[in-house]
């Protein structure tokens, strides 16, 4: 339209970075026309008369622009956010200078279509107004501002929900990163974890592994592999079934005390920290993937009259608890075997690897994405059946 009417003008957009400064510098000159996108909003200072303030010509141009009413800002639409409109208005009338702003809207604009555009259009048809007659009315202005406030409220709720969802993962990250940072600094000590290691081994033998009839064989097999000892060294009275768990607990405590006394404290701390690093790196990535997949489909909970955010928090908490259990259980079950693989070097590594995780056939059904029981660190689906798998 400007070209048809032979009106000289400049275009300010994000395509010509090297010309932006010169276009803004010339925008304040008399009769200058600048067509700009929203990038001419906050932070753009248009000096009346141009940017060269030390010349006589600038003074003449500045006085001429001031006498003509200053900078005029003409908006071609109202935005969804009132903040953007106000930033564009703020380009004129800066630092006491005169200025003028005028915004035009169409009933076909997205904002008007969403909030009452059809109603105003039908009212114009009833009254018999022509399409090219401008409407200036406080009611219309107020309706646009109400529409903007509704959109802002809707966008605020979206951002608020996003922060609440992210907060769930942020709290989990804090706990995991604390465990990992302590592992990097070798600050996981045996005295701190001895009780939990004992409980994790007990839970693995009597809870995770199930309660079948072959308790004696299972206990001897698991303890011999966890502590790298012969099954003949396991002195537990299996005749009294009610006291088997307490007998096994006493034996585990005794074996762990022997392990602690026969090794240096710094070495044990280093082994525990190394196992934590390996286990966290392996399980945390899988947990992040699971949480991300759950978040994408959690909105379907609303169909069952349940709050998706609350369900996300509950399920996320359960998944995170299981994650911590898996990490600590891996450290507990692998500590003795890992220490011996480090102490005896690569020659003993193959024999230790074969035994420091219980046999898969005696375990519950293993998922395709679970760690392979052979101790390789790979997923079950990628490891089992290969040449290097020891299961």
CSV table of C-alpha atoms in Angstrom, one decimal, residues 198 201-253 255 333 355 357-359 362-363:
chain,number,residue,atom,x,y,z
A,198,UNK,CA,21.7,-55.6,55.6
A,201,UNK,CA,20.0,-58.1,51.3
A,202,UNK,CA,17.2,-59.5,53.6
A,203,UNK,CA,14.5,-57.9,51.5
A,204,UNK,CA,16.0,-59.3,48.3
A,205,UNK,CA,16.2,-62.9,49.7
A,206,UNK,CA,12.8,-63.1,51.4
A,207,UNK,CA,10.7,-60.5,49.6
A,208,UNK,CA,11.9,-59.8,46.1
A,209,UNK,CA,12.9,-63.5,45.5
A,210,UNK,CA,9.5,-64.8,46.7
A,211,UNK,CA,8.7,-67.4,49.4
A,212,UNK,CA,8.9,-70.8,47.7
A,213,UNK,CA,9.5,-74.0,49.5
A,214,UNK,CA,13.3,-74.2,48.8
A,215,UNK,CA,14.2,-71.6,51.3
A,216,UNK,CA,17.4,-73.3,52.4
A,217,UNK,CA,18.8,-73.7,48.9
A,218,UNK,CA,17.8,-70.1,48.0
A,219,UNK,CA,19.4,-68.6,51.0
A,220,UNK,CA,22.6,-70.5,50.6
A,221,UNK,CA,22.8,-69.8,46.9
A,222,UNK,CA,22.1,-66.0,47.3
A,223,UNK,CA,24.4,-65.5,50.2
A,224,UNK,CA,27.2,-67.4,48.6
A,225,UNK,CA,27.0,-65.3,45.5
A,226,UNK,CA,26.5,-61.9,47.4
A,227,UNK,CA,29.4,-62.5,49.8
A,228,UNK,CA,31.6,-64.7,47.5
A,229,UNK,CA,31.8,-67.6,49.9
A,230,UNK,CA,31.1,-71.3,49.8
A,231,UNK,CA,27.7,-72.5,50.8
A,232,UNK,CA,29.3,-74.7,53.4
A,233,UNK,CA,30.4,-71.6,55.3
A,234,UNK,CA,26.8,-70.5,55.7
A,235,UNK,CA,25.8,-71.6,59.2
A,236,UNK,CA,22.1,-71.1,59.6
A,237,UNK,CA,19.6,-73.3,61.4
A,238,UNK,CA,16.9,-74.0,58.9
A,239,UNK,CA,14.9,-76.4,61.1
A,240,UNK,CA,12.9,-73.6,62.8
A,241,UNK,CA,11.2,-71.8,59.9
A,242,UNK,CA,9.9,-69.0,62.1
A,243,UNK,CA,13.5,-67.9,63.1
A,244,UNK,CA,15.2,-68.4,59.7
A,245,UNK,CA,15.0,-64.6,58.8
A,246,UNK,CA,16.5,-63.5,62.2
A,247,UNK,CA,19.2,-66.2,61.8
A,248,UNK,CA,20.1,-65.0,58.3
A,249,UNK,CA,20.1,-61.4,59.5
A,250,UNK,CA,22.7,-62.3,62.2
A,251,UNK,CA,24.8,-64.0,59.7
A,252,UNK,CA,24.7,-61.1,57.3
A,253,UNK,CA,25.7,-58.6,60.1
A,255,UNK,CA,29.8,-61.2,57.4
A,333,UNK,CA,24.2,-56.9,46.4
A,355,UNK,CA,28.3,-64.8,40.8
A,357,UNK,CA,24.1,-61.2,40.9
A,358,UNK,CA,21.7,-64.1,41.8
A,359,UNK,CA,20.8,-66.6,39.0
A,362,UNK,CA,15.7,-68.6,40.4
A,363,UNK,CA,14.5,-65.0,40.2
